[in-house]
mmCIF file of C-alpha atoms in Angstrom:
data_model
loop_
_atom_site.group_PDB
_atom_site.id
_atom_site.type_symbol
_atom_site.label_atom_id
_atom_site.label_comp_id
_atom_site.label_asym_id
_atom_site.label_seq_id
_atom_site.Cartn_x
_atom_site.Cartn_y
_atom_site.Cartn_z
ATOM 1 C CA MET A 1 154.763 63.708 55.529
ATOM 2 C CA SER A 2 155.955 61.384 58.308
ATOM 3 C CA SER A 3 153.610 61.001 61.283
ATOM 4 C CA PRO A 4 154.462 63.027 64.399
ATOM 5 C CA TYR A 5 156.631 61.531 67.132
ATOM 6 C CA THR A 6 154.362 60.617 70.062
ATOM 7 C CA VAL A 7 155.415 60.896 73.701
ATOM 8 C CA ARG A 8 153.508 59.129 76.479
ATOM 9 C CA TRP A 9 153.525 61.194 79.655
ATOM 10 C CA GLY A 10 153.152 60.196 83.287
ATOM 11 C CA ILE A 11 151.986 63.072 85.477
ATOM 12 C CA LEU A 12 153.364 62.957 89.023
ATOM 13 C CA ALA A 13 151.055 65.012 91.317
ATOM 14 C CA THR A 14 147.588 66.502 90.853
ATOM 15 C CA GLY A 15 147.880 70.170 91.910
ATOM 16 C CA TRP A 16 147.137 73.269 89.838
ATOM 17 C CA ILE A 17 150.477 73.307 87.998
ATOM 18 C CA ALA A 18 149.967 69.656 86.983
ATOM 19 C CA GLU A 19 146.477 70.595 85.809
ATOM 20 C CA THR A 20 147.672 73.534 83.693
ATOM 21 C CA PHE A 21 150.485 71.519 82.114
ATOM 22 C CA THR A 22 148.270 68.503 81.413
ATOM 23 C CA LYS A 23 145.581 70.653 79.800
ATOM 24 C CA ASP A 24 148.327 72.083 77.559
ATOM 25 C CA LEU A 25 149.505 68.560 76.670
ATOM 26 C CA LEU A 26 145.937 67.739 75.599
ATOM 27 C CA THR A 27 145.716 70.648 73.147
ATOM 28 C CA ASN A 28 146.089 69.969 69.430
ATOM 29 C CA PRO A 29 149.731 70.756 68.480
ATOM 30 C CA ALA A 30 148.498 72.084 65.112
ATOM 31 C CA SER A 31 146.837 74.966 67.007
ATOM 32 C CA ARG A 32 150.389 76.263 67.685
ATOM 33 C CA ASP A 33 151.658 75.207 64.238
ATOM 34 C CA VAL A 34 153.540 72.159 65.568
ATOM 35 C CA HIS A 35 153.353 69.068 63.377
ATOM 36 C CA ASP A 36 156.442 66.982 64.230
ATOM 37 C CA VAL A 37 155.556 65.876 67.795
ATOM 38 C CA ARG A 38 152.418 65.026 69.769
ATOM 39 C CA HIS A 39 151.603 64.199 73.380
ATOM 40 C CA GLU A 40 149.598 61.496 75.087
ATOM 41 C CA VAL A 41 148.579 61.747 78.740
ATOM 42 C CA PHE A 42 149.155 58.093 79.585
ATOM 43 C CA ALA A 43 148.907 58.013 83.389
ATOM 44 C CA VAL A 44 148.401 60.289 86.397
ATOM 45 C CA SER A 45 149.432 59.662 89.980
ATOM 46 C CA SER A 46 148.428 61.123 93.306
ATOM 47 C CA SER A 47 150.525 60.282 96.372
ATOM 48 C CA SER A 48 147.413 59.884 98.494
ATOM 49 C CA SER A 49 144.755 58.000 96.535
ATOM 50 C CA LYS A 50 143.846 56.489 93.186
ATOM 51 C CA ASP A 51 140.482 58.301 93.391
ATOM 52 C CA ARG A 52 142.241 61.649 93.459
ATOM 53 C CA ALA A 53 144.140 60.754 90.281
ATOM 54 C CA ALA A 54 140.898 59.590 88.640
ATOM 55 C CA GLU A 55 139.182 62.884 89.588
ATOM 56 C CA PHE A 56 142.095 64.798 88.069
ATOM 57 C CA ILE A 57 141.811 62.819 84.790
ATOM 58 C CA LYS A 58 138.125 63.735 84.600
ATOM 59 C CA LYS A 59 138.757 67.375 85.532
ATOM 60 C CA VAL A 60 141.300 67.951 82.742
ATOM 61 C CA ASP A 61 139.150 65.974 80.260
ATOM 62 C CA ALA A 62 141.890 63.448 79.483
ATOM 63 C CA PRO A 63 140.990 60.275 77.543
ATOM 64 C CA SER A 64 139.153 57.648 79.611
ATOM 65 C CA SER A 65 142.015 55.236 78.815
ATOM 66 C CA THR A 66 144.383 57.331 80.997
ATOM 67 C CA LYS A 67 145.599 55.246 83.932
ATOM 68 C CA ALA A 68 145.095 56.449 87.508
ATOM 69 C CA TYR A 69 147.618 55.504 90.185
ATOM 70 C CA GLY A 70 147.430 56.027 93.943
ATOM 71 C CA SER A 71 151.198 56.121 94.467
ATOM 72 C CA TYR A 72 154.272 57.614 92.805
ATOM 73 C CA HIS A 73 156.030 54.222 92.976
ATOM 74 C CA GLU A 74 153.361 52.636 90.745
ATOM 75 C CA LEU A 75 153.589 55.497 88.241
ATOM 76 C CA VAL A 76 157.372 55.321 87.782
ATOM 77 C CA ALA A 77 157.170 51.514 87.441
ATOM 78 C CA ASP A 78 154.771 51.657 84.461
ATOM 79 C CA PRO A 79 156.793 50.330 81.493
ATOM 80 C CA ASP A 80 154.680 52.180 78.899
ATOM 81 C CA ILE A 81 155.501 55.695 80.119
ATOM 82 C CA ASP A 82 158.211 57.582 78.166
ATOM 83 C CA ILE A 83 158.679 60.546 80.497
ATOM 84 C CA ILE A 84 157.549 61.683 83.946
ATOM 85 C CA TYR A 85 156.481 65.280 84.618
ATOM 86 C CA VAL A 86 157.238 66.127 88.273
ATOM 87 C CA ALA A 87 154.714 68.745 89.419
ATOM 88 C CA THR A 88 155.016 68.614 93.220
ATOM 89 C CA PRO A 89 156.177 71.590 95.370
ATOM 90 C CA HIS A 90 159.921 72.207 94.922
ATOM 91 C CA SER A 91 160.559 70.832 98.431
ATOM 92 C CA HIS A 92 159.683 67.403 96.957
ATOM 93 C CA HIS A 93 161.451 67.680 93.579
ATOM 94 C CA PHE A 94 164.733 66.020 94.507
ATOM 95 C CA GLN A 95 163.186 62.882 96.023
ATOM 96 C CA ASN A 96 160.411 62.622 93.395
ATOM 97 C CA ALA A 97 162.703 63.159 90.389
ATOM 98 C CA MET A 98 165.256 60.715 91.857
ATOM 99 C CA LEU A 99 162.459 58.153 92.252
ATOM 100 C CA ALA A 100 161.638 58.494 88.538
ATOM 101 C CA LEU A 101 165.276 58.495 87.351
ATOM 102 C CA ASP A 102 166.049 55.525 89.599
ATOM 103 C CA ALA A 103 163.213 53.653 87.865
ATOM 104 C CA GLY A 104 164.844 54.398 84.488
ATOM 105 C CA LYS A 105 162.426 57.156 83.482
ATOM 106 C CA ASN A 106 163.158 60.370 81.568
ATOM 107 C CA VAL A 107 162.107 63.415 83.596
ATOM 108 C CA LEU A 108 160.789 66.935 83.089
ATOM 109 C CA CYS A 109 160.896 68.494 86.569
ATOM 110 C CA GLU A 110 159.173 71.727 87.601
ATOM 111 C CA LYS A 111 161.216 74.695 88.723
ATOM 112 C CA SER A 112 162.792 75.654 90.985
ATOM 113 C CA LEU A 113 164.549 72.416 90.209
ATOM 114 C CA THR A 114 165.557 71.639 93.803
ATOM 115 C CA VAL A 115 166.101 73.237 97.203
ATOM 116 C CA THR A 116 169.924 73.065 96.990
ATOM 117 C CA ALA A 117 172.591 72.987 94.294
ATOM 118 C CA ALA A 118 173.917 69.700 95.732
ATOM 119 C CA GLN A 119 170.519 68.107 95.001
ATOM 120 C CA THR A 120 170.594 69.445 91.431
ATOM 121 C CA ARG A 121 174.091 68.052 90.869
ATOM 122 C CA LYS A 122 172.999 64.653 92.197
ATOM 123 C CA LEU A 123 169.965 64.532 89.870
ATOM 124 C CA ILE A 124 172.111 65.420 86.868
ATOM 125 C CA GLU A 125 174.798 62.860 87.813
ATOM 126 C CA THR A 126 172.041 60.233 88.077
ATOM 127 C CA ALA A 127 170.506 61.152 84.710
ATOM 128 C CA ARG A 128 173.953 61.095 83.097
ATOM 129 C CA SER A 129 174.956 57.743 84.588
ATOM 130 C CA LYS A 130 171.640 56.162 83.562
ATOM 131 C CA ASN A 131 171.676 57.800 80.107
ATOM 132 C CA LEU A 132 168.294 59.461 80.650
ATOM 133 C CA PHE A 133 166.792 62.739 79.475
ATOM 134 C CA PHE A 134 166.396 65.294 82.262
ATOM 135 C CA MET A 135 165.229 68.907 82.048
ATOM 136 C CA GLU A 136 164.164 71.693 84.372
ATOM 137 C CA ALA A 137 160.703 72.902 83.350
ATOM 138 C CA VAL A 138 161.354 76.629 82.951
ATOM 139 C CA TRP A 139 158.490 76.995 80.464
ATOM 140 C CA THR A 140 159.150 80.687 79.737
ATOM 141 C CA ARG A 141 162.474 79.903 78.010
ATOM 142 C CA TYR A 142 160.632 78.034 75.244
ATOM 143 C CA PHE A 143 158.226 80.859 74.363
ATOM 144 C CA PRO A 144 158.681 82.252 70.824
ATOM 145 C CA LEU A 145 159.048 85.607 72.637
ATOM 146 C CA SER A 146 162.077 84.342 74.605
ATOM 147 C CA ILE A 147 163.634 82.852 71.468
ATOM 148 C CA LYS A 148 163.229 86.256 69.786
ATOM 149 C CA VAL A 149 164.903 88.032 72.749
ATOM 150 C CA ARG A 150 167.911 85.711 72.553
ATOM 151 C CA GLU A 151 168.117 86.258 68.768
ATOM 152 C CA LEU A 152 167.993 90.047 69.206
ATOM 153 C CA ILE A 153 170.805 89.881 71.774
ATOM 154 C CA THR A 154 173.089 87.574 69.777
ATOM 155 C CA SER A 155 172.507 89.540 66.560
ATOM 156 C CA GLY A 156 173.730 92.721 68.305
ATOM 157 C CA ALA A 157 170.414 94.576 67.901
ATOM 158 C CA ILE A 158 171.050 96.583 71.099
ATOM 159 C CA GLY A 159 174.848 96.294 71.134
ATOM 160 C CA ASN A 160 176.704 94.504 73.929
ATOM 161 C CA VAL A 161 174.325 93.784 76.807
ATOM 162 C CA TYR A 162 175.690 95.250 80.038
ATOM 163 C CA ARG A 163 172.747 95.144 82.419
ATOM 164 C CA THR A 164 169.460 93.335 82.966
ATOM 165 C CA ILE A 165 166.924 94.323 85.610
ATOM 166 C CA ALA A 166 164.216 91.720 86.203
ATOM 167 C CA ASP A 167 161.453 91.584 88.786
ATOM 168 C CA LEU A 168 158.706 89.151 89.651
ATOM 169 C CA SER A 169 156.805 90.125 92.779
ATOM 170 C CA VAL A 170 153.245 89.609 94.022
ATOM 171 C CA GLY A 171 151.686 92.223 96.296
ATOM 172 C CA ARG A 172 150.314 90.194 99.180
ATOM 173 C CA ASP A 173 151.078 92.676 101.951
ATOM 174 C CA ALA A 174 148.570 92.399 104.820
ATOM 175 C CA PRO A 175 147.929 94.300 108.078
ATOM 176 C CA GLU A 176 150.056 93.785 111.212
ATOM 177 C CA GLY A 177 153.156 92.757 109.289
ATOM 178 C CA LYS A 178 151.440 89.695 107.856
ATOM 179 C CA ILE A 179 151.491 88.374 104.293
ATOM 180 C CA ASP A 180 148.196 87.331 102.744
ATOM 181 C CA PHE A 181 148.985 83.592 102.737
ATOM 182 C CA PRO A 182 148.271 81.215 105.636
ATOM 183 C CA ASP A 183 151.515 80.150 107.352
ATOM 184 C CA GLU A 184 151.062 76.581 106.076
ATOM 185 C CA ASN A 185 150.747 77.742 102.425
ATOM 186 C CA ARG A 186 153.624 76.613 100.185
ATOM 187 C CA MET A 187 154.452 80.273 99.406
ATOM 188 C CA VAL A 188 155.603 80.975 102.982
ATOM 189 C CA ASN A 189 155.974 77.547 104.615
ATOM 190 C CA ALA A 190 159.647 76.706 105.203
ATOM 191 C CA ASP A 191 158.772 72.978 105.351
ATOM 192 C CA LEU A 192 157.806 73.287 101.669
ATOM 193 C CA ALA A 193 160.864 75.436 100.803
ATOM 194 C CA GLY A 194 158.510 78.438 100.683
ATOM 195 C CA GLY A 195 159.531 82.020 100.087
ATOM 196 C CA ALA A 196 159.756 84.496 97.242
ATOM 197 C CA LEU A 197 163.088 83.318 95.812
ATOM 198 C CA LEU A 198 162.446 79.675 94.947
ATOM 199 C CA ASP A 199 158.889 80.294 93.782
ATOM 200 C CA LEU A 200 159.037 83.668 91.992
ATOM 201 C CA GLY A 201 162.678 84.756 91.987
ATOM 202 C CA ILE A 202 163.573 81.884 89.655
ATOM 203 C CA TYR A 203 161.767 83.848 86.897
ATOM 204 C CA ALA A 204 163.690 87.052 87.567
ATOM 205 C CA LEU A 205 166.876 84.960 87.470
ATOM 206 C CA THR A 206 165.678 83.280 84.263
ATOM 207 C CA TRP A 207 165.697 86.657 82.495
ATOM 208 C CA VAL A 208 169.095 87.616 83.929
ATOM 209 C CA PHE A 209 170.523 84.273 82.807
ATOM 210 C CA GLN A 210 168.813 84.209 79.390
ATOM 211 C CA SER A 211 170.206 87.637 78.563
ATOM 212 C CA LEU A 212 173.607 87.687 80.289
ATOM 213 C CA TYR A 213 174.758 84.058 80.681
ATOM 214 C CA HIS A 214 173.036 81.844 78.109
ATOM 215 C CA THR A 215 174.103 84.178 75.301
ATOM 216 C CA GLN A 216 177.787 84.115 76.345
ATOM 217 C CA PRO A 217 179.925 82.090 73.897
ATOM 218 C CA GLU A 218 180.422 78.552 75.252
ATOM 219 C CA ALA A 219 184.201 78.951 75.675
ATOM 220 C CA GLU A 220 183.726 82.156 77.706
ATOM 221 C CA LYS A 221 180.926 81.043 80.055
ATOM 222 C CA GLU A 222 181.296 82.820 83.366
ATOM 223 C CA ALA A 223 179.345 82.143 86.560
ATOM 224 C CA PRO A 224 178.469 85.360 88.403
ATOM 225 C CA ASN A 225 179.566 86.855 91.694
ATOM 226 C CA VAL A 226 176.527 87.184 93.961
ATOM 227 C CA LEU A 227 175.558 89.929 96.399
ATOM 228 C CA ALA A 228 172.151 89.406 97.994
ATOM 229 C CA ALA A 229 169.846 90.933 100.600
ATOM 230 C CA ILE A 230 166.893 89.118 102.148
ATOM 231 C CA ASN A 231 164.063 90.170 104.442
ATOM 232 C CA LYS A 232 162.726 87.126 106.257
ATOM 233 C CA TYR A 233 159.088 86.450 107.146
ATOM 234 C CA HIS A 234 158.212 85.120 110.602
ATOM 235 C CA THR A 235 157.947 81.581 109.142
ATOM 236 C CA GLY A 236 161.651 81.681 108.243
ATOM 237 C CA ALA A 237 160.995 81.958 104.504
ATOM 238 C CA ASP A 238 162.211 84.957 102.479
ATOM 239 C CA GLU A 239 159.572 87.626 101.827
ATOM 240 C CA THR A 240 161.672 90.117 99.834
ATOM 241 C CA THR A 241 164.916 89.200 98.079
ATOM 242 C CA SER A 242 167.202 91.333 95.919
ATOM 243 C CA ILE A 243 170.247 89.946 94.106
ATOM 244 C CA ILE A 244 173.035 91.662 92.207
ATOM 245 C CA LEU A 245 174.850 89.285 89.865
ATOM 246 C CA GLN A 246 178.192 90.464 88.486
ATOM 247 C CA PHE A 247 179.847 88.921 85.436
ATOM 248 C CA PRO A 248 183.247 90.707 85.639
ATOM 249 C CA LYS A 249 184.801 89.339 82.420
ATOM 250 C CA HIS A 250 181.719 90.378 80.437
ATOM 251 C CA LYS A 251 181.448 93.735 82.251
ATOM 252 C CA SER A 252 177.778 93.017 82.936
ATOM 253 C CA HIS A 253 175.421 93.175 85.920
ATOM 254 C CA GLY A 254 172.101 91.452 86.505
ATOM 255 C CA ILE A 255 169.645 92.644 89.120
ATOM 256 C CA ALA A 256 167.025 90.061 90.108
ATOM 257 C CA LEU A 257 164.203 91.207 92.380
ATOM 258 C CA THR A 258 161.347 89.344 94.031
ATOM 259 C CA SER A 259 158.899 90.051 96.835
ATOM 260 C CA LEU A 260 155.667 88.916 98.445
ATOM 261 C CA ARG A 261 155.004 92.460 99.746
ATOM 262 C CA VAL A 262 154.916 94.565 96.574
ATOM 263 C CA ALA A 263 153.752 93.754 93.043
ATOM 264 C CA SER A 264 155.626 94.039 89.754
ATOM 265 C CA GLU A 265 152.191 94.744 88.240
ATOM 266 C CA PRO A 266 149.822 96.259 90.839
ATOM 267 C CA ASP A 267 146.758 96.163 88.546
ATOM 268 C CA ASN A 268 147.787 93.215 86.313
ATOM 269 C CA LYS A 269 147.190 95.426 83.282
ATOM 270 C CA ASP A 270 150.808 96.291 82.372
ATOM 271 C CA THR A 271 150.209 99.851 83.646
ATOM 272 C CA ALA A 272 153.461 99.765 85.629
ATOM 273 C CA GLY A 273 155.564 99.258 82.494
ATOM 274 C CA ALA A 274 158.263 96.683 81.853
ATOM 275 C CA SER A 275 159.346 94.570 84.816
ATOM 276 C CA ILE A 276 162.244 93.298 82.667
ATOM 277 C CA ARG A 277 164.719 95.637 80.977
ATOM 278 C CA ILE A 278 167.669 94.254 79.024
ATOM 279 C CA GLN A 279 170.099 97.102 78.423
ATOM 280 C CA GLY A 280 172.834 97.234 75.805
ATOM 281 C CA GLY A 281 175.260 99.848 74.537
ATOM 282 C CA ARG A 282 172.913 100.758 71.666
ATOM 283 C CA GLY A 283 169.514 100.400 73.295
ATOM 284 C CA GLU A 284 167.264 98.166 75.352
ATOM 285 C CA ILE A 285 164.688 95.405 75.093
ATOM 286 C CA GLN A 286 161.692 95.731 77.398
ATOM 287 C CA VAL A 287 159.693 92.602 78.191
ATOM 288 C CA ILE A 288 156.032 93.388 78.918
ATOM 289 C CA GLY A 289 153.735 91.194 81.003
ATOM 290 C CA PRO A 290 154.551 88.979 83.998
ATOM 291 C CA ALA A 291 158.087 87.528 83.913
ATOM 292 C CA TYR A 292 156.689 83.979 83.683
ATOM 293 C CA ARG A 293 154.229 84.661 80.830
ATOM 294 C CA PRO A 294 155.146 87.842 78.962
ATOM 295 C CA HIS A 295 153.293 88.810 75.789
ATOM 296 C CA GLN A 296 155.104 91.774 74.233
ATOM 297 C CA LEU A 297 158.570 93.128 73.464
ATOM 298 C CA ARG A 298 159.522 96.764 73.031
ATOM 299 C CA VAL A 299 162.864 97.450 71.368
ATOM 300 C CA ILE A 300 164.221 100.963 71.911
ATOM 301 C CA THR A 301 167.488 102.073 70.328
ATOM 302 C CA LYS A 302 169.321 105.386 70.076
ATOM 303 C CA GLU A 303 167.696 105.776 66.655
ATOM 304 C CA SER A 304 164.137 105.116 67.909
ATOM 305 C CA ASP A 305 163.270 108.827 67.957
ATOM 306 C CA GLY A 306 160.431 108.428 70.429
ATOM 307 C CA LYS A 307 158.971 105.323 68.776
ATOM 308 C CA ALA A 308 159.692 101.857 70.178
ATOM 309 C CA GLU A 309 159.472 98.821 67.911
ATOM 310 C CA VAL A 310 156.630 96.800 69.451
ATOM 311 C CA ILE A 311 156.332 93.048 68.855
ATOM 312 C CA ASP A 312 153.295 91.183 70.215
ATOM 313 C CA PHE A 313 153.290 87.471 71.013
ATOM 314 C CA ALA A 314 149.858 85.964 71.605
ATOM 315 C CA ILE A 315 149.711 82.514 73.231
ATOM 316 C CA PRO A 316 147.818 80.263 70.814
ATOM 317 C CA LYS A 317 144.614 78.560 71.910
ATOM 318 C CA ASP A 318 143.158 75.235 70.851
ATOM 319 C CA LYS A 319 139.690 76.467 69.895
ATOM 320 C CA GLU A 320 138.067 73.049 70.389
ATOM 321 C CA ARG A 321 139.312 72.836 73.972
ATOM 322 C CA ASP A 322 139.202 76.618 74.485
ATOM 323 C CA TRP A 323 142.597 76.349 76.144
ATOM 324 C CA GLY A 324 146.216 77.322 75.680
ATOM 325 C CA HIS A 325 148.497 78.470 78.490
ATOM 326 C CA GLY A 326 152.025 78.278 77.030
ATOM 327 C CA MET A 327 153.446 75.226 78.818
ATOM 328 C CA PHE A 328 153.116 73.128 75.660
ATOM 329 C CA TRP A 329 156.305 74.590 74.160
ATOM 330 C CA GLU A 330 158.505 73.067 76.874
ATOM 331 C CA ALA A 331 156.692 69.747 76.369
ATOM 332 C CA ASP A 332 157.394 69.965 72.614
ATOM 333 C CA GLU A 333 161.071 70.579 73.402
ATOM 334 C CA ALA A 334 161.189 67.514 75.689
ATOM 335 C CA ALA A 335 159.515 65.422 72.961
ATOM 336 C CA ARG A 336 162.037 66.531 70.325
ATOM 337 C CA CYS A 337 164.954 65.778 72.661
ATOM 338 C CA LEU A 338 163.564 62.271 73.256
ATOM 339 C CA ARG A 339 163.028 61.764 69.519
ATOM 340 C CA ASP A 340 166.577 62.919 68.704
ATOM 341 C CA GLY A 341 168.261 61.028 71.546
ATOM 342 C CA GLN A 342 169.373 64.209 73.334
ATOM 343 C CA LYS A 343 169.708 63.919 77.101
ATOM 344 C CA GLU A 344 169.499 67.654 77.851
ATOM 345 C CA SER A 345 167.934 70.697 76.235
ATOM 346 C CA LYS A 346 170.239 73.178 74.523
ATOM 347 C CA THR A 347 167.922 75.971 75.687
ATOM 348 C CA LEU A 348 168.471 75.078 79.346
ATOM 349 C CA PRO A 349 171.493 72.760 79.605
ATOM 350 C CA TRP A 350 172.310 70.928 82.814
ATOM 351 C CA SER A 351 175.329 73.152 83.457
ATOM 352 C CA GLU A 352 173.107 76.250 83.442
ATOM 353 C CA SER A 353 170.533 74.736 85.823
ATOM 354 C CA ILE A 354 173.435 74.055 88.225
ATOM 355 C CA VAL A 355 174.809 77.622 88.037
ATOM 356 C CA ILE A 356 171.331 79.107 88.638
ATOM 357 C CA MET A 357 170.810 76.793 91.616
ATOM 358 C CA GLU A 358 174.251 77.810 92.971
ATOM 359 C CA VAL A 359 173.179 81.475 92.770
ATOM 360 C CA MET A 360 170.015 80.650 94.751
ATOM 361 C CA ASP A 361 172.069 78.644 97.297
ATOM 362 C CA GLU A 362 174.437 81.573 97.802
ATOM 363 C CA THR A 363 171.520 84.045 98.045
ATOM 364 C CA LEU A 364 169.771 81.996 100.749
ATOM 365 C CA LYS A 365 173.078 81.582 102.588
ATOM 366 C CA GLN A 366 173.751 85.338 102.559
ATOM 367 C CA GLY A 367 170.194 85.939 103.824
ATOM 368 C CA GLY A 368 170.403 83.275 106.534
ATOM 369 C CA VAL A 369 167.491 81.218 105.184
ATOM 370 C CA THR A 370 167.651 77.500 106.001
ATOM 371 C CA TYR A 371 165.281 74.641 105.220
ATOM 372 C CA PRO A 372 164.629 71.388 107.142
ATOM 373 C CA GLU A 373 166.876 68.352 106.575
ATOM 374 C CA LEU A 374 163.992 66.291 105.124
ATOM 375 C CA ILE A 375 163.762 68.567 102.083
ATOM 376 C CA SER A 376 167.384 69.715 101.814
ATOM 377 C CA THR A 377 169.218 66.375 102.058
ATOM 378 C CA ASP A 378 170.828 65.102 98.863
ATOM 379 C CA VAL A 379 170.544 61.483 99.996
ATOM 380 C CA PHE A 380 167.893 59.701 97.929
ATOM 381 C CA ASP A 381 165.349 57.743 99.930
ATOM 382 C CA PRO A 382 162.683 55.886 97.919
ATOM 383 C CA GLN A 383 160.625 55.589 101.123
ATOM 384 C CA SER A 384 160.942 59.265 102.071
ATOM 385 C CA PRO A 385 157.556 60.713 103.119
ATOM 386 C CA LEU A 386 158.060 63.052 100.146
ATOM 387 C CA ASN A 387 157.788 59.958 97.899
ATOM 388 C CA THR A 388 155.154 58.007 99.786
ATOM 389 C CA GLY A 389 152.859 60.828 100.941
ATOM 390 C CA LYS A 390 152.918 59.299 104.443
ATOM 391 C CA ARG A 391 153.649 61.655 107.312
#
């Protein structure tokens, strides 16, 4: 058997999402029955200090040979790195991903990909012109569970799909009209492109798009009409957002819901039932668990006679590291694309990332949500404070 293809990663940022992803990279691929690719955490960068990067390396138990950098510029300049994982808040994604692409680096960038569709288009144009791999890190799409959902839809298991209802909300309602996040927290801070939509709503939209758009035949791809309602928080960010997406040619509707006031799962024990329902002419698929990390499917058809077909999907753990979160599947996809010379992932092509970002643009516009110029400009600035960490 040929040895697995190895990818050397550079981790840009040291927050909790970077930590979770890096710990997944460090798991043994065999623990999830993957034998064709493997990952090496080659370098980590903090924007503020080398010490912070070194602390992060220790915290995630990466090899002592992992390089620590105190600036993003040093990280993207390292000639031995194959791909950069951008794990900053989405307010920073455009400038940080442009910095990496400009340095000739392949990029896996966290979602939401950017703050505006214009920024997304610019990133993709840059990747295309430089012949680099670029992918939005919507980890949920690469779950075996998501692959199964797409197979069920395309095989006609529930007939033509006409409607998907998807919700990801966290119940952080607080007294006196407040939300239980400090105003400077990235969840509600407009300077960090805070709000329910870009942070949580992307997952509700992911299920609408996986089930109603991604599965459309290529020649018949249809971007949706968008009707949105937003309640704004006093910081200017959206606190509750509801979107109806209409695909007229396909006679289908998607309803994407997100909120910081109410919870899709009040007790986090699946008591509330499915927060994602994919409905076809012959039946429906229910996705159980949070929209970002679901663990079970229930398939109910007209012939079910009171008994749903239940399919469980456990997320595998590396027993030696006692860890496994589910972000490794998107990393495996990126590795295979690099190995095979593909510049985009078939599971989330560039064109689809653009359409999703256009839906979010239109939603924010209809709700009157605006973000500062620093984070919404589509002019790349290598010396932007978002790239240098300097205020």
